[in-house]
Amino acid sequence: NFKLVFEYLRTTDFENMPLGKYDLNRDVRVIVSLANGRRVEDSQVEVHDEFIDIQMPVSTREMMGWMPRSELKELASKSYNSDDVTFYRETPTSFVTVMPHEFVIFFPSDGHQPCLLDGNVKKVVVKVRK
């Protein structure tokens, strides 16, 4: 499904696309949202079991934290839920600044902490079933 997703990301006008959820097929969902920015110390590292995340900021740059899932030990009070996400309390070991229309891929082996910025970001998250 990566070929389908990459072509979709390359050819879609996300600046003018309404917020919402769009299914490309039964294994690929695109979520266009306006996400609130947060500080590292006010958010949690997350992991997914069933889906690969492809995250792309649209309106502004966004910093994202990363660390290997194998190093995550302390579950947050809100752990796994029906949205295929488990939260941890650790602080990421690496950070990357992602510019608008660049993307990062997080596999189930990747702990990630998105939306690290002041203000809000219009962004695209593509969920690809592994």
PDB file of C-alpha atoms in Angstrom:
ATOM      1  CA  ASN A   1       0.000   0.000   0.000  1.00  0.00           C
ATOM      2  CA  PHE A   2       2.972   2.370   0.245  1.00  0.00           C
ATOM      3  CA  LYS A   3       2.922   3.068  -3.495  1.00  0.00           C
ATOM      4  CA  LEU A   4      -0.753   4.082  -3.258  1.00  0.00           C
ATOM      5  CA  VAL A   5      -0.092   6.251  -0.193  1.00  0.00           C
ATOM      6  CA  PHE A   6       2.950   8.007  -1.628  1.00  0.00           C
ATOM      7  CA  GLU A   7       1.096   8.861  -4.840  1.00  0.00           C
ATOM      8  CA  TYR A   8      -1.838  10.157  -2.792  1.00  0.00           C
ATOM      9  CA  LEU A   9       0.431  12.312  -0.633  1.00  0.00           C
ATOM     10  CA  ARG A  10       2.191  13.656  -3.719  1.00  0.00           C
ATOM     11  CA  THR A  11      -0.947  14.610  -5.653  1.00  0.00           C
ATOM     12  CA  THR A  12      -3.465  15.761  -3.039  1.00  0.00           C
ATOM     13  CA  ASP A  13      -4.057  19.424  -2.151  1.00  0.00           C
ATOM     14  CA  PHE A  14      -4.137  19.093   1.622  1.00  0.00           C
ATOM     15  CA  GLU A  15      -4.112  22.854   2.238  1.00  0.00           C
ATOM     16  CA  ASN A  16      -7.658  23.048   0.854  1.00  0.00           C
ATOM     17  CA  MET A  17      -8.845  19.604   1.913  1.00  0.00           C
ATOM     18  CA  PRO A  18     -11.532  19.576   4.623  1.00  0.00           C
ATOM     19  CA  LEU A  19     -10.693  18.024   7.966  1.00  0.00           C
ATOM     20  CA  GLY A  20     -11.918  14.454   8.219  1.00  0.00           C
ATOM     21  CA  LYS A  21     -11.243  10.765   7.678  1.00  0.00           C
ATOM     22  CA  TYR A  22     -10.885   9.261   4.219  1.00  0.00           C
ATOM     23  CA  ASP A  23     -10.532   5.555   3.414  1.00  0.00           C
ATOM     24  CA  LEU A  24      -8.301   4.820   0.408  1.00  0.00           C
ATOM     25  CA  ASN A  25      -9.033   1.103   0.757  1.00  0.00           C
ATOM     26  CA  ARG A  26      -9.789  -1.322   3.579  1.00  0.00           C
ATOM     27  CA  ASP A  27      -6.177  -1.152   4.826  1.00  0.00           C
ATOM     28  CA  VAL A  28      -5.441   2.576   4.446  1.00  0.00           C
ATOM     29  CA  ARG A  29      -7.135   5.462   6.237  1.00  0.00           C
ATOM     30  CA  VAL A  30      -6.165   9.123   5.834  1.00  0.00           C
ATOM     31  CA  ILE A  31      -6.887  11.493   8.716  1.00  0.00           C
ATOM     32  CA  VAL A  32      -6.691  15.240   8.050  1.00  0.00           C
ATOM     33  CA  SER A  33      -6.833  17.138  11.332  1.00  0.00           C
ATOM     34  CA  LEU A  34      -5.976  20.333  13.136  1.00  0.00           C
ATOM     35  CA  ALA A  35      -3.820  19.142  16.027  1.00  0.00           C
ATOM     36  CA  ASN A  36      -3.016  21.134  19.139  1.00  0.00           C
ATOM     37  CA  GLY A  37       0.671  21.590  19.775  1.00  0.00           C
ATOM     38  CA  ARG A  38       2.160  20.514  23.074  1.00  0.00           C
ATOM     39  CA  ARG A  39       5.406  20.409  24.999  1.00  0.00           C
ATOM     40  CA  VAL A  40       7.488  17.256  25.416  1.00  0.00           C
ATOM     41  CA  GLU A  41       6.854  17.159  29.149  1.00  0.00           C
ATOM     42  CA  ASP A  42       3.075  17.515  28.655  1.00  0.00           C
ATOM     43  CA  SER A  43       2.586  14.614  26.248  1.00  0.00           C
ATOM     44  CA  GLN A  44       3.324  10.916  26.010  1.00  0.00           C
ATOM     45  CA  VAL A  45       5.147   8.569  23.683  1.00  0.00           C
ATOM     46  CA  GLU A  46       2.760   6.340  21.735  1.00  0.00           C
ATOM     47  CA  VAL A  47       3.023   3.069  19.828  1.00  0.00           C
ATOM     48  CA  HIS A  48       0.662   1.162  17.552  1.00  0.00           C
ATOM     49  CA  ASP A  49       0.331  -2.608  17.137  1.00  0.00           C
ATOM     50  CA  GLU A  50      -1.776  -2.962  13.995  1.00  0.00           C
ATOM     51  CA  PHE A  51      -0.949   0.122  11.942  1.00  0.00           C
ATOM     52  CA  ILE A  52       2.008   1.989  10.505  1.00  0.00           C
ATOM     53  CA  ASP A  53       1.713   5.776  10.894  1.00  0.00           C
ATOM     54  CA  ILE A  54       2.788   8.123   8.133  1.00  0.00           C
ATOM     55  CA  GLN A  55       2.649  11.650   9.560  1.00  0.00           C
ATOM     56  CA  MET A  56       2.933  14.833   7.482  1.00  0.00           C
ATOM     57  CA  PRO A  57       2.481  18.397   8.712  1.00  0.00           C
ATOM     58  CA  VAL A  58       0.759  20.680   6.222  1.00  0.00           C
ATOM     59  CA  SER A  59       0.504  24.166   7.724  1.00  0.00           C
ATOM     60  CA  THR A  60       3.744  24.538   9.687  1.00  0.00           C
ATOM     61  CA  ARG A  61       6.789  22.587  10.776  1.00  0.00           C
ATOM     62  CA  GLU A  62       6.334  20.065  13.541  1.00  0.00           C
ATOM     63  CA  MET A  63       8.831  18.462  15.870  1.00  0.00           C
ATOM     64  CA  MET A  64       8.347  14.758  16.630  1.00  0.00           C
ATOM     65  CA  GLY A  65      10.068  12.636  19.227  1.00  0.00           C
ATOM     66  CA  TRP A  66      11.212   9.046  18.669  1.00  0.00           C
ATOM     67  CA  MET A  67      12.624   6.126  20.603  1.00  0.00           C
ATOM     68  CA  PRO A  68      12.682   2.359  20.072  1.00  0.00           C
ATOM     69  CA  ARG A  69       9.632   0.573  21.396  1.00  0.00           C
ATOM     70  CA  SER A  70      11.969  -1.950  23.028  1.00  0.00           C
ATOM     71  CA  GLU A  71      13.147   0.816  25.420  1.00  0.00           C
ATOM     72  CA  LEU A  72       9.640   1.802  26.537  1.00  0.00           C
ATOM     73  CA  LYS A  73       8.898   0.373  29.976  1.00  0.00           C
ATOM     74  CA  GLU A  74       6.565   2.678  31.939  1.00  0.00           C
ATOM     75  CA  LEU A  75       2.971   2.485  30.737  1.00  0.00           C
ATOM     76  CA  ALA A  76       0.926   5.632  31.164  1.00  0.00           C
ATOM     77  CA  SER A  77      -2.301   5.417  33.129  1.00  0.00           C
ATOM     78  CA  LYS A  78      -4.210   5.296  29.850  1.00  0.00           C
ATOM     79  CA  SER A  79      -2.697   2.351  28.034  1.00  0.00           C
ATOM     80  CA  TYR A  80      -3.939   0.425  24.984  1.00  0.00           C
ATOM     81  CA  ASN A  81      -7.315   1.500  23.644  1.00  0.00           C
ATOM     82  CA  SER A  82      -9.562   0.673  20.704  1.00  0.00           C
ATOM     83  CA  ASP A  83      -7.742   3.230  18.528  1.00  0.00           C
ATOM     84  CA  ASP A  84      -4.665   0.955  18.413  1.00  0.00           C
ATOM     85  CA  VAL A  85      -2.525   3.138  20.630  1.00  0.00           C
ATOM     86  CA  THR A  86      -0.562   2.496  23.814  1.00  0.00           C
ATOM     87  CA  PHE A  87       0.965   5.405  25.740  1.00  0.00           C
ATOM     88  CA  TYR A  88       4.220   5.460  27.707  1.00  0.00           C
ATOM     89  CA  ARG A  89       5.798   7.949  30.111  1.00  0.00           C
ATOM     90  CA  GLU A  90       9.379   7.921  28.793  1.00  0.00           C
ATOM     91  CA  THR A  91      10.957  10.942  27.122  1.00  0.00           C
ATOM     92  CA  PRO A  92      12.017  10.333  23.504  1.00  0.00           C
ATOM     93  CA  THR A  93      15.718   9.844  22.866  1.00  0.00           C
ATOM     94  CA  SER A  94      15.695  11.579  19.457  1.00  0.00           C
ATOM     95  CA  PHE A  95      13.807  14.456  17.872  1.00  0.00           C
ATOM     96  CA  VAL A  96      13.243  15.442  14.271  1.00  0.00           C
ATOM     97  CA  THR A  97      11.785  18.625  12.817  1.00  0.00           C
ATOM     98  CA  VAL A  98       9.465  17.798   9.942  1.00  0.00           C
ATOM     99  CA  MET A  99       8.777  20.593   7.462  1.00  0.00           C
ATOM    100  CA  PRO A 100       5.401  21.023   5.727  1.00  0.00           C
ATOM    101  CA  HIS A 101       4.820  18.293   3.112  1.00  0.00           C
ATOM    102  CA  GLU A 102       7.674  16.161   4.429  1.00  0.00           C
ATOM    103  CA  PHE A 103       6.666  12.995   6.202  1.00  0.00           C
ATOM    104  CA  VAL A 104       7.884  10.513   8.773  1.00  0.00           C
ATOM    105  CA  ILE A 105       6.992   6.829   8.912  1.00  0.00           C
ATOM    106  CA  PHE A 106       6.529   5.188  12.309  1.00  0.00           C
ATOM    107  CA  PHE A 107       6.361   1.399  12.368  1.00  0.00           C
ATOM    108  CA  PRO A 108       4.990  -0.653  15.298  1.00  0.00           C
ATOM    109  CA  SER A 109       8.580  -0.908  16.571  1.00  0.00           C
ATOM    110  CA  ASP A 110       8.800   2.907  16.859  1.00  0.00           C
ATOM    111  CA  GLY A 111       7.720   4.902  19.868  1.00  0.00           C
ATOM    112  CA  HIS A 112       6.781   8.392  18.733  1.00  0.00           C
ATOM    113  CA  GLN A 113       5.646  11.682  20.214  1.00  0.00           C
ATOM    114  CA  PRO A 114       4.045  13.935  17.574  1.00  0.00           C
ATOM    115  CA  CYS A 115       2.721  17.518  17.693  1.00  0.00           C
ATOM    116  CA  LEU A 116       5.625  19.071  19.576  1.00  0.00           C
ATOM    117  CA  LEU A 117       5.168  22.740  18.716  1.00  0.00           C
ATOM    118  CA  ASP A 118       3.620  26.012  19.848  1.00  0.00           C
ATOM    119  CA  GLY A 119       0.175  26.602  18.387  1.00  0.00           C
ATOM    120  CA  ASN A 120      -1.659  24.234  16.060  1.00  0.00           C
ATOM    121  CA  VAL A 121      -0.770  22.275  12.963  1.00  0.00           C
ATOM    122  CA  LYS A 122      -2.936  21.055  10.132  1.00  0.00           C
ATOM    123  CA  LYS A 123      -1.577  17.609   9.469  1.00  0.00           C
ATOM    124  CA  VAL A 124      -2.163  14.357   7.667  1.00  0.00           C
ATOM    125  CA  VAL A 125      -1.823  10.998   9.375  1.00  0.00           C
ATOM    126  CA  VAL A 126      -2.079   7.942   7.161  1.00  0.00           C
ATOM    127  CA  LYS A 127      -2.809   4.682   8.948  1.00  0.00           C
ATOM    128  CA  VAL A 128      -1.557   1.689   6.945  1.00  0.00           C
ATOM    129  CA  ARG A 129      -2.439  -1.782   8.216  1.00  0.00           C
ATOM    130  CA  LYS A 130       0.826  -3.700   8.683  1.00  0.00           C
TER     131      LYS A 130
END
